[in-house]
Amino acid sequence: NKMAEWTFMLSCEKGHTDFVKKVLERGDVDVNVKYNDKTAIMVASKNGHIKTVALLLEKGADANAKDRYGNTVLMEASRGGHTEIVALLIKKGADVNMQTGIMCIETALTMASYYGRTEVVSMLLENGAVVNNRSGPGTPALNYASNMGYTKIVSMLLEKGADVNAKECKGGNSALILAIYKGHTEIVKILLKNGANMNDKDRQGNTALKLARKHERREIVSLIKKYIHDKLMKERLNTALIVKKGLTQKGDKLLLRYAHREMIQIIASFF
């Protein structure tokens, strides 16, 4: 009965839990019926109706239901930042790592990161969400968070081992390039501290420093220059320490390429 299905879906969308209960108890519709490619629990989760979601699960709704594109119940709840529903779905067996089937793969984690749902991101990570997708093309959660300016999420993802130099699906930009483009200074600082490659380029061939100058991100330009300077000084200090210890060569292998002991010892005397 299409009318009964439509009424059922509308009630789930609006969170009319008592009516939904009556419909299911009468057996008018199947709890997992699809209408416009969505199940009732997907619609209720998207709109944040925790009581309706709980009822549907109690009546046998599939916690891993998905539409033709691979969008799942958990993704709908994560995108909307509905923390209680996310917790309930995970408790009821929702797979935190299910992926969309479109060209650029998405997960509940990438969606939560894109929309800045900090609590949801934390919950997904605690429950085994994969930070670095290796199964196909997709924009990493870190790149989304860096692009949108969500500093706390960036830090959380890096703590869980996010690949700081991974590229986005379509544009091919790293998290660092995206953060510079948007002018997110604090995120640039965090990414550099975690080993972001300053030599990465955008599609126009701009390096991190060139891009920052191009968009007049003066604070970021200063930050990158300081990072380059500090890195160079660290390399020089390491060179000096190697020479001080007499370790320019070990067996037939030069520890310092093109090392000339006398010249390097002179340089080392300045440290």
CSV table of N, CA and C in Angstrom, one decimal, residues 25-187:
chain,number,residue,atom,x,y,z
A,25,GLU,N,2.5,-2.0,14.6
A,25,GLU,CA,1.8,-3.0,15.3
A,25,GLU,C,0.6,-3.6,14.6
A,26,ARG,N,0.0,-2.7,13.7
A,26,ARG,CA,-1.1,-3.2,12.8
A,26,ARG,C,-0.6,-4.0,11.7
A,27,GLY,N,0.7,-3.9,11.4
A,27,GLY,CA,1.3,-4.7,10.3
A,27,GLY,C,1.0,-4.0,8.9
A,28,ASP,N,0.7,-2.7,8.9
A,28,ASP,CA,0.4,-2.1,7.7
A,28,ASP,C,1.6,-2.0,6.7
A,29,VAL,N,2.8,-1.9,7.3
A,29,VAL,CA,4.0,-1.8,6.5
A,29,VAL,C,5.2,-2.6,7.1
A,30,ASP,N,6.1,-3.0,6.3
A,30,ASP,CA,7.3,-3.6,6.8
A,30,ASP,C,8.3,-2.6,7.3
A,31,VAL,N,8.9,-2.8,8.4
A,31,VAL,CA,9.8,-1.8,9.1
A,31,VAL,C,11.0,-1.4,8.2
A,32,ASN,N,11.3,-2.3,7.3
A,32,ASN,CA,12.5,-2.1,6.4
A,32,ASN,C,12.1,-1.7,5.0
A,33,VAL,N,10.8,-1.3,4.8
A,33,VAL,CA,10.4,-1.0,3.5
A,33,VAL,C,11.1,0.3,3.0
A,34,LYS,N,11.4,0.4,1.7
A,34,LYS,CA,12.0,1.6,1.2
A,34,LYS,C,11.0,2.5,0.4
A,35,TYR,N,11.2,3.8,0.6
A,35,TYR,CA,10.4,4.8,-0.1
A,35,TYR,C,11.3,5.8,-0.6
A,36,ASN,N,11.3,6.1,-1.9
A,36,ASN,CA,12.3,7.0,-2.5
A,36,ASN,C,13.7,6.6,-2.1
A,37,ASP,N,14.0,5.3,-2.1
A,37,ASP,CA,15.3,4.7,-1.9
A,37,ASP,C,15.8,4.8,-0.4
A,38,LYS,N,15.0,5.2,0.5
A,38,LYS,CA,15.4,5.4,1.9
A,38,LYS,C,14.5,4.5,2.7
A,39,THR,N,15.1,3.9,3.8
A,39,THR,CA,14.2,3.2,4.8
A,39,THR,C,13.8,4.2,5.9
A,40,ALA,N,12.9,3.7,6.7
A,40,ALA,CA,12.3,4.6,7.7
A,40,ALA,C,13.4,5.0,8.7
A,41,ILE,N,14.3,4.1,9.1
A,41,ILE,CA,15.3,4.4,10.1
A,41,ILE,C,16.3,5.4,9.5
A,42,MET,N,16.6,5.3,8.2
A,42,MET,CA,17.4,6.3,7.6
A,42,MET,C,16.9,7.7,7.7
A,43,VAL,N,15.6,7.8,7.4
A,43,VAL,CA,14.9,9.1,7.5
A,43,VAL,C,14.8,9.6,8.9
A,44,ALA,N,14.5,8.8,9.9
A,44,ALA,CA,14.4,9.2,11.3
A,44,ALA,C,15.8,9.6,11.8
A,45,SER,N,16.8,8.9,11.4
A,45,SER,CA,18.2,9.2,11.8
A,45,SER,C,18.7,10.5,11.3
A,46,LYS,N,18.4,10.7,10.0
A,46,LYS,CA,18.8,12.0,9.4
A,46,LYS,C,18.2,13.2,10.1
A,47,ASN,N,17.0,13.0,10.6
A,47,ASN,CA,16.3,14.2,11.2
A,47,ASN,C,16.4,14.2,12.7
A,48,GLY,N,17.2,13.3,13.3
A,48,GLY,CA,17.5,13.4,14.7
A,48,GLY,C,16.5,12.9,15.6
A,49,HIS,N,15.6,12.0,15.3
A,49,HIS,CA,14.5,11.6,16.1
A,49,HIS,C,14.9,10.3,16.9
A,50,ILE,N,15.6,10.4,18.0
A,50,ILE,CA,16.1,9.3,18.7
A,50,ILE,C,15.0,8.3,19.2
A,51,LYS,N,13.9,8.8,19.6
A,51,LYS,CA,12.8,7.9,20.1
A,51,LYS,C,12.3,7.0,19.0
A,52,THR,N,12.1,7.7,17.8
A,52,THR,CA,11.7,6.9,16.6
A,52,THR,C,12.7,5.9,16.2
A,53,VAL,N,13.9,6.3,16.2
A,53,VAL,CA,15.0,5.4,15.8
A,53,VAL,C,15.0,4.2,16.8
A,54,ALA,N,14.9,4.5,18.1
A,54,ALA,CA,15.0,3.4,19.1
A,54,ALA,C,13.8,2.4,18.8
A,55,LEU,N,12.6,2.9,18.5
A,55,LEU,CA,11.5,2.1,18.3
A,55,LEU,C,11.7,1.2,17.0
A,56,LEU,N,12.2,1.9,16.0
A,56,LEU,CA,12.4,1.1,14.7
A,56,LEU,C,13.4,0.0,14.9
A,57,LEU,N,14.4,0.3,15.7
A,57,LEU,CA,15.4,-0.8,15.9
A,57,LEU,C,14.8,-1.9,16.8
A,58,GLU,N,13.9,-1.6,17.7
A,58,GLU,CA,13.2,-2.5,18.5
A,58,GLU,C,12.3,-3.4,17.7
A,59,LYS,N,11.8,-2.8,16.6
A,59,LYS,CA,10.9,-3.6,15.7
A,59,LYS,C,11.6,-4.3,14.6
A,60,GLY,N,12.9,-4.3,14.6
A,60,GLY,CA,13.7,-5.0,13.6
A,60,GLY,C,14.3,-4.3,12.5
A,61,ALA,N,14.4,-2.9,12.6
A,61,ALA,CA,15.0,-2.1,11.5
A,61,ALA,C,16.4,-2.5,11.3
A,62,ASP,N,16.9,-2.5,10.1
A,62,ASP,CA,18.3,-2.8,9.8
A,62,ASP,C,19.2,-1.6,10.1
A,63,ALA,N,20.1,-1.8,11.0
A,63,ALA,CA,21.0,-0.7,11.4
A,63,ALA,C,22.0,-0.4,10.3
A,64,ASN,N,22.2,-1.3,9.4
A,64,ASN,CA,23.1,-1.1,8.3
A,64,ASN,C,22.4,-0.8,6.9
A,65,ALA,N,21.2,-0.4,7.0
A,65,ALA,CA,20.4,-0.2,5.7
A,65,ALA,C,21.2,0.9,4.9
A,66,LYS,N,21.1,0.9,3.6
A,66,LYS,CA,21.7,1.9,2.8
A,66,LYS,C,20.9,2.1,1.5
A,67,ASP,N,21.1,3.3,0.9
A,67,ASP,CA,20.4,3.6,-0.4
A,67,ASP,C,21.3,3.1,-1.6
A,68,ARG,N,20.9,3.4,-2.8
A,68,ARG,CA,21.6,2.9,-4.0
A,68,ARG,C,23.0,3.4,-4.1
A,69,TYR,N,23.3,4.6,-3.4
A,69,TYR,CA,24.6,5.2,-3.5
A,69,TYR,C,25.5,4.7,-2.4
A,70,GLY,N,25.0,3.9,-1.5
A,70,GLY,CA,25.8,3.4,-0.4
A,70,GLY,C,25.7,4.2,0.9
A,71,ASN,N,24.9,5.3,0.9
A,71,ASN,CA,24.7,6.1,2.1
A,71,ASN,C,23.9,5.2,3.1
A,72,THR,N,24.5,5.2,4.3
A,72,THR,CA,24.0,4.3,5.4
A,72,THR,C,23.2,5.1,6.4
A,73,VAL,N,22.6,4.3,7.3
A,73,VAL,CA,21.9,4.9,8.5
A,73,VAL,C,22.9,5.7,9.3
A,74,LEU,N,24.0,5.1,9.6
A,74,LEU,CA,25.0,5.8,10.4
A,74,LEU,C,25.6,7.1,9.8
A,75,MET,N,25.7,7.0,8.5
A,75,MET,CA,26.2,8.2,7.7
A,75,MET,C,25.2,9.4,7.9
A,76,GLU,N,23.9,9.0,7.8
A,76,GLU,CA,22.8,10.1,7.9
A,76,GLU,C,22.9,10.7,9.3
A,77,ALA,N,23.1,9.9,10.3
A,77,ALA,CA,23.1,10.4,11.7
A,77,ALA,C,24.4,11.2,11.9
A,78,SER,N,25.5,10.7,11.4
A,78,SER,CA,26.8,11.3,11.6
A,78,SER,C,26.9,12.7,10.9
A,79,ARG,N,26.3,12.7,9.7
A,79,ARG,CA,26.3,14.0,8.9
A,79,ARG,C,25.5,15.1,9.7
A,80,GLY,N,24.5,14.6,10.3
A,80,GLY,CA,23.6,15.6,11.1
A,80,GLY,C,24.1,15.9,12.5
A,81,GLY,N,25.1,15.2,12.9
A,81,GLY,CA,25.7,15.4,14.2
A,81,GLY,C,24.8,14.9,15.4
A,82,HIS,N,24.0,13.9,15.1
A,82,HIS,CA,23.1,13.3,16.1
A,82,HIS,C,23.8,12.3,16.9
A,83,THR,N,24.5,12.8,17.9
A,83,THR,CA,25.4,11.9,18.7
A,83,THR,C,24.7,10.7,19.4
A,84,GLU,N,23.5,11.0,20.0
A,84,GLU,CA,22.8,9.9,20.7
A,84,GLU,C,22.4,8.8,19.7
A,85,ILE,N,22.0,9.2,18.5
A,85,ILE,CA,21.6,8.2,17.5
A,85,ILE,C,22.8,7.4,17.0
A,86,VAL,N,23.9,8.1,16.8
A,86,VAL,CA,25.1,7.4,16.4
A,86,VAL,C,25.5,6.4,17.5
A,87,ALA,N,25.5,6.8,18.7
A,87,ALA,CA,25.8,5.8,19.8
A,87,ALA,C,24.9,4.6,19.8
A,88,LEU,N,23.6,4.9,19.6
A,88,LEU,CA,22.6,3.8,19.6
A,88,LEU,C,22.8,2.8,18.4
A,89,LEU,N,23.1,3.4,17.3
A,89,LEU,CA,23.3,2.6,16.1
A,89,LEU,C,24.5,1.7,16.2
A,90,ILE,N,25.6,2.3,16.8
A,90,ILE,CA,26.8,1.5,17.0
A,90,ILE,C,26.6,0.4,17.9
A,91,LYS,N,25.8,0.7,19.0
A,91,LYS,CA,25.5,-0.3,20.0
A,91,LYS,C,24.7,-1.5,19.4
A,92,LYS,N,23.9,-1.1,18.4
A,92,LYS,CA,23.0,-2.1,17.7
A,92,LYS,C,23.7,-2.8,16.5
A,93,GLY,N,25.0,-2.5,16.4
A,93,GLY,CA,25.7,-3.2,15.3
A,93,GLY,C,26.0,-2.5,14.0
A,94,ALA,N,25.7,-1.2,14.0
A,94,ALA,CA,26.0,-0.5,12.8
A,94,ALA,C,27.5,-0.5,12.5
A,95,ASP,N,27.9,-0.8,11.2
A,95,ASP,CA,29.3,-0.9,10.8
A,95,ASP,C,29.8,0.6,10.6
A,96,VAL,N,30.8,0.9,11.4
A,96,VAL,CA,31.4,2.3,11.3
A,96,VAL,C,32.2,2.5,10.0
A,97,ASN,N,32.6,1.5,9.3
A,97,ASN,CA,33.4,1.6,8.2
A,97,ASN,C,32.8,1.3,6.8
A,98,MET,N,31.5,1.2,6.8
A,98,MET,CA,30.8,1.0,5.5
A,98,MET,C,31.0,2.3,4.6
A,99,GLN,N,31.1,2.0,3.3
A,99,GLN,CA,31.5,3.1,2.4
A,99,GLN,C,30.4,3.3,1.3
A,100,THR,N,30.4,4.5,0.8
A,100,THR,CA,29.5,4.8,-0.3
A,100,THR,C,30.0,4.1,-1.5
A,101,GLY,N,29.2,3.9,-2.5
A,101,GLY,CA,29.7,3.2,-3.8
A,101,GLY,C,29.9,4.2,-4.9
A,102,ILE,N,29.9,5.5,-4.6
A,102,ILE,CA,30.1,6.5,-5.7
A,102,ILE,C,31.6,6.6,-6.0
A,103,MET,N,32.0,7.4,-7.0
A,103,MET,CA,33.4,7.5,-7.4
A,103,MET,C,34.4,7.9,-6.3
A,104,CYS,N,34.0,8.9,-5.5
A,104,CYS,CA,34.9,9.3,-4.4
A,104,CYS,C,34.2,8.7,-3.1
A,105,ILE,N,34.9,7.7,-2.6
A,105,ILE,CA,34.3,7.0,-1.4
A,105,ILE,C,34.2,7.9,-0.2
A,106,GLU,N,33.0,7.7,0.5
A,106,GLU,CA,32.8,8.4,1.7
A,106,GLU,C,32.5,7.4,2.8
A,107,THR,N,32.7,7.8,4.1
A,107,THR,CA,32.4,7.0,5.2
A,107,THR,C,31.7,7.9,6.2
A,108,ALA,N,31.2,7.3,7.3
A,108,ALA,CA,30.6,8.1,8.4
A,108,ALA,C,31.6,9.1,8.9
A,109,LEU,N,32.9,8.7,9.0
A,109,LEU,CA,33.9,9.5,9.5
A,109,LEU,C,34.2,10.7,8.6
A,110,THR,N,34.3,10.5,7.3
A,110,THR,CA,34.6,11.6,6.4
A,110,THR,C,33.4,12.6,6.4
A,111,MET,N,32.2,12.1,6.5
A,111,MET,CA,31.0,13.0,6.6
A,111,MET,C,31.0,13.8,7.8
A,112,ALA,N,31.2,13.2,9.0
A,112,ALA,CA,31.3,13.9,10.2
A,112,ALA,C,32.4,14.9,10.3
A,113,SER,N,33.5,14.6,9.7
A,113,SER,CA,34.6,15.6,9.6
A,113,SER,C,34.3,16.7,8.7
A,114,TYR,N,33.7,16.5,7.6
A,114,TYR,CA,33.3,17.6,6.7
A,114,TYR,C,32.4,18.6,7.4
A,115,TYR,N,31.4,18.1,8.1
A,115,TYR,CA,30.4,18.9,8.8
A,115,TYR,C,30.8,19.4,10.2
A,116,GLY,N,32.0,19.1,10.6
A,116,GLY,CA,32.5,19.6,11.9
A,116,GLY,C,31.8,19.0,13.1
A,117,ARG,N,31.4,17.7,13.0
A,117,ARG,CA,30.7,17.1,14.1
A,117,ARG,C,31.7,16.4,15.0
A,118,THR,N,32.3,17.2,15.9
A,118,THR,CA,33.4,16.8,16.7
A,118,THR,C,33.1,15.6,17.6
A,119,GLU,N,32.0,15.7,18.3
A,119,GLU,CA,31.6,14.6,19.2
A,119,GLU,C,31.4,13.3,18.4
A,120,VAL,N,30.8,13.4,17.3
A,120,VAL,CA,30.6,12.2,16.4
A,120,VAL,C,31.9,11.6,15.9
A,121,VAL,N,32.8,12.5,15.5
A,121,VAL,CA,34.1,12.1,15.1
A,121,VAL,C,34.8,11.3,16.2
A,122,SER,N,34.8,11.8,17.4
A,122,SER,CA,35.4,11.2,18.5
A,122,SER,C,34.8,9.8,18.8
A,123,MET,N,33.5,9.7,18.7
A,123,MET,CA,32.8,8.5,19.0
A,123,MET,C,33.1,7.4,17.9
A,124,LEU,N,33.2,7.9,16.6
A,124,LEU,CA,33.5,6.9,15.5
A,124,LEU,C,34.9,6.4,15.7
A,125,LEU,N,35.9,7.3,16.0
A,125,LEU,CA,37.2,6.9,16.2
A,125,LEU,C,37.4,5.9,17.4
A,126,GLU,N,36.7,6.2,18.4
A,126,GLU,CA,36.7,5.3,19.6
A,126,GLU,C,36.2,3.9,19.3
A,127,ASN,N,35.3,3.8,18.3
A,127,ASN,CA,34.7,2.6,17.9
A,127,ASN,C,35.2,1.9,16.6
A,128,GLY,N,36.5,2.3,16.3
A,128,GLY,CA,37.2,1.6,15.2
A,128,GLY,C,37.1,2.2,13.8
A,129,ALA,N,36.7,3.4,13.7
A,129,ALA,CA,36.6,4.0,12.4
A,129,ALA,C,38.0,4.1,11.8
A,130,VAL,N,38.1,3.7,10.5
A,130,VAL,CA,39.4,3.7,9.8
A,130,VAL,C,39.7,5.2,9.4
A,131,VAL,N,40.9,5.7,9.8
A,131,VAL,CA,41.3,7.0,9.5
A,131,VAL,C,41.7,7.2,8.1
A,132,ASN,N,42.5,6.2,7.6
A,132,ASN,CA,43.1,6.3,6.3
A,132,ASN,C,42.5,5.2,5.4
A,133,ASN,N,41.6,5.7,4.4
A,133,ASN,CA,41.0,4.7,3.5
A,133,ASN,C,42.0,4.2,2.5
A,134,ARG,N,42.1,2.9,2.4
A,134,ARG,CA,43.0,2.3,1.4
A,134,ARG,C,42.3,1.5,0.3
A,135,SER,N,41.0,1.5,0.4
A,135,SER,CA,40.3,0.6,-0.5
A,135,SER,C,39.9,1.2,-1.8
A,136,GLY,N,40.1,2.5,-2.0
A,136,GLY,CA,39.7,3.1,-3.3
A,136,GLY,C,39.8,4.6,-3.1
A,137,PRO,N,39.5,5.4,-4.2
A,137,PRO,CA,39.6,6.8,-4.2
A,137,PRO,C,38.6,7.5,-3.2
A,138,GLY,N,39.1,8.5,-2.5
A,138,GLY,CA,38.2,9.2,-1.6
A,138,GLY,C,39.0,10.3,-0.9
A,139,THR,N,38.3,11.3,-0.5
A,139,THR,CA,38.9,12.4,0.2
A,139,THR,C,39.0,12.1,1.7
A,140,PRO,N,40.2,12.1,2.3
A,140,PRO,CA,40.4,11.7,3.7
A,140,PRO,C,39.7,12.7,4.6
A,141,ALA,N,39.3,12.2,5.8
A,141,ALA,CA,38.7,13.0,6.8
A,141,ALA,C,39.6,14.2,7.1
A,142,LEU,N,40.9,14.0,7.2
A,142,LEU,CA,41.8,15.0,7.6
A,142,LEU,C,41.7,16.2,6.6
A,143,ASN,N,41.6,15.9,5.3
A,143,ASN,CA,41.6,16.9,4.3
A,143,ASN,C,40.3,17.7,4.4
A,144,TYR,N,39.2,17.0,4.7
A,144,TYR,CA,37.9,17.8,4.9
A,144,TYR,C,38.0,18.7,6.0
A,145,ALA,N,38.5,18.2,7.2
A,145,ALA,CA,38.6,19.0,8.4
A,145,ALA,C,39.6,20.2,8.2
A,146,SER,N,40.7,20.0,7.5
A,146,SER,CA,41.6,21.0,7.3
A,146,SER,C,41.1,22.1,6.4
A,147,ASN,N,40.3,21.7,5.4
A,147,ASN,CA,39.7,22.6,4.4
A,147,ASN,C,38.6,23.5,5.1
A,148,MET,N,37.9,22.8,6.0
A,148,MET,CA,36.7,23.5,6.6
A,148,MET,C,37.1,24.3,7.9
A,149,GLY,N,38.4,24.1,8.3
A,149,GLY,CA,38.8,24.8,9.5
A,149,GLY,C,38.5,24.3,10.9
A,150,TYR,N,38.3,23.0,11.0
A,150,TYR,CA,38.0,22.3,12.2
A,150,TYR,C,39.2,21.9,12.9
A,151,THR,N,39.8,22.8,13.7
A,151,THR,CA,41.1,22.5,14.3
A,151,THR,C,41.1,21.3,15.2
A,152,LYS,N,40.1,21.2,16.1
A,152,LYS,CA,40.1,20.1,17.0
A,152,LYS,C,40.0,18.7,16.3
A,153,ILE,N,39.2,18.7,15.3
A,153,ILE,CA,39.0,17.4,14.5
A,153,ILE,C,40.4,17.1,13.8
A,154,VAL,N,41.0,18.1,13.3
A,154,VAL,CA,42.4,17.8,12.7
A,154,VAL,C,43.3,17.2,13.7
A,155,SER,N,43.4,17.7,14.9
A,155,SER,CA,44.2,17.2,15.9
A,155,SER,C,43.8,15.7,16.3
A,156,MET,N,42.5,15.5,16.4
A,156,MET,CA,42.0,14.2,16.8
A,156,MET,C,42.4,13.1,15.7
A,157,LEU,N,42.3,13.5,14.5
A,157,LEU,CA,42.6,12.6,13.4
A,157,LEU,C,44.1,12.3,13.3
A,158,LEU,N,44.9,13.3,13.5
A,158,LEU,CA,46.3,13.1,13.5
A,158,LEU,C,46.8,12.2,14.6
A,159,GLU,N,46.2,12.4,15.8
A,159,GLU,CA,46.5,11.5,17.0
A,159,GLU,C,46.2,10.1,16.7
A,160,LYS,N,45.2,9.8,15.8
A,160,LYS,CA,44.8,8.5,15.5
A,160,LYS,C,45.6,7.9,14.3
A,161,GLY,N,46.6,8.7,13.8
A,161,GLY,CA,47.4,8.2,12.7
A,161,GLY,C,47.0,8.6,11.3
A,162,ALA,N,46.2,9.7,11.2
A,162,ALA,CA,45.9,10.1,9.8
A,162,ALA,C,47.1,10.5,9.0
A,163,ASP,N,47.1,10.1,7.7
A,163,ASP,CA,48.2,10.4,6.8
A,163,ASP,C,48.2,11.9,6.5
A,164,VAL,N,49.2,12.6,7.0
A,164,VAL,CA,49.2,14.0,6.9
A,164,VAL,C,49.4,14.5,5.4
A,165,ASN,N,49.9,13.6,4.6
A,165,ASN,CA,50.2,14.0,3.2
A,165,ASN,C,49.3,13.4,2.2
A,166,ALA,N,48.2,12.8,2.6
A,166,ALA,CA,47.2,12.1,1.7
A,166,ALA,C,46.6,13.2,0.9
A,167,LYS,N,46.1,12.8,-0.3
A,167,LYS,CA,45.5,13.8,-1.2
A,167,LYS,C,44.0,13.6,-1.3
A,168,GLU,N,43.3,14.7,-1.6
A,168,GLU,CA,41.8,14.6,-1.8
A,168,GLU,C,41.5,13.9,-3.1
A,169,CYS,N,40.2,13.5,-3.2
A,169,CYS,CA,39.8,12.7,-4.4
A,169,CYS,C,39.9,13.4,-5.7
A,170,LYS,N,39.2,14.6,-5.8
A,170,LYS,CA,39.1,15.3,-7.1
A,170,LYS,C,40.2,16.3,-7.3
A,171,GLY,N,40.4,17.2,-6.4
A,171,GLY,CA,41.4,18.2,-6.6
A,171,GLY,C,42.8,17.8,-6.5
A,172,GLY,N,43.1,16.7,-5.8
A,172,GLY,CA,44.4,16.2,-5.6
A,172,GLY,C,45.3,17.0,-4.6
A,173,ASN,N,44.7,17.8,-3.8
A,173,ASN,CA,45.4,18.6,-2.9
A,173,ASN,C,45.6,17.9,-1.5
A,174,SER,N,46.7,18.3,-0.9
A,174,SER,CA,47.0,17.7,0.5
A,174,SER,C,46.2,18.6,1.5
A,175,ALA,N,46.2,18.1,2.7
A,175,ALA,CA,45.5,18.9,3.8
A,175,ALA,C,46.2,20.3,4.0
A,176,LEU,N,47.6,20.3,3.8
A,176,LEU,CA,48.3,21.5,4.0
A,176,LEU,C,47.9,22.6,2.9
A,177,ILE,N,47.9,22.1,1.7
A,177,ILE,CA,47.5,23.1,0.6
A,177,ILE,C,46.1,23.6,0.8
A,178,LEU,N,45.2,22.8,1.3
A,178,LEU,CA,43.8,23.2,1.5
A,178,LEU,C,43.7,24.2,2.6
A,179,ALA,N,44.4,23.9,3.7
A,179,ALA,CA,44.4,24.8,4.9
A,179,ALA,C,45.0,26.2,4.5
A,180,ILE,N,46.1,26.2,3.7
A,180,ILE,CA,46.7,27.4,3.3
A,180,ILE,C,45.7,28.2,2.4
A,181,TYR,N,45.1,27.6,1.5
A,181,TYR,CA,44.2,28.2,0.6
A,181,TYR,C,43.1,28.9,1.3
A,182,LYS,N,42.6,28.3,2.4
A,182,LYS,CA,41.5,28.8,3.2
A,182,LYS,C,42.0,29.8,4.3
A,183,GLY,N,43.3,29.8,4.5
A,183,GLY,CA,43.8,30.7,5.5
A,183,GLY,C,43.7,30.2,7.0
A,184,HIS,N,43.7,28.9,7.2
A,184,HIS,CA,43.6,28.4,8.5
A,184,HIS,C,45.0,28.2,9.2
A,185,THR,N,45.4,29.3,9.7
A,185,THR,CA,46.8,29.4,10.3
A,185,THR,C,47.1,28.3,11.3
A,186,GLU,N,46.2,28.1,12.3
A,186,GLU,CA,46.5,27.2,13.3
A,186,GLU,C,46.6,25.8,12.8
A,187,ILE,N,45.8,25.5,11.8
A,187,ILE,CA,45.8,24.1,11.2
A,187,ILE,C,47.1,23.9,10.4
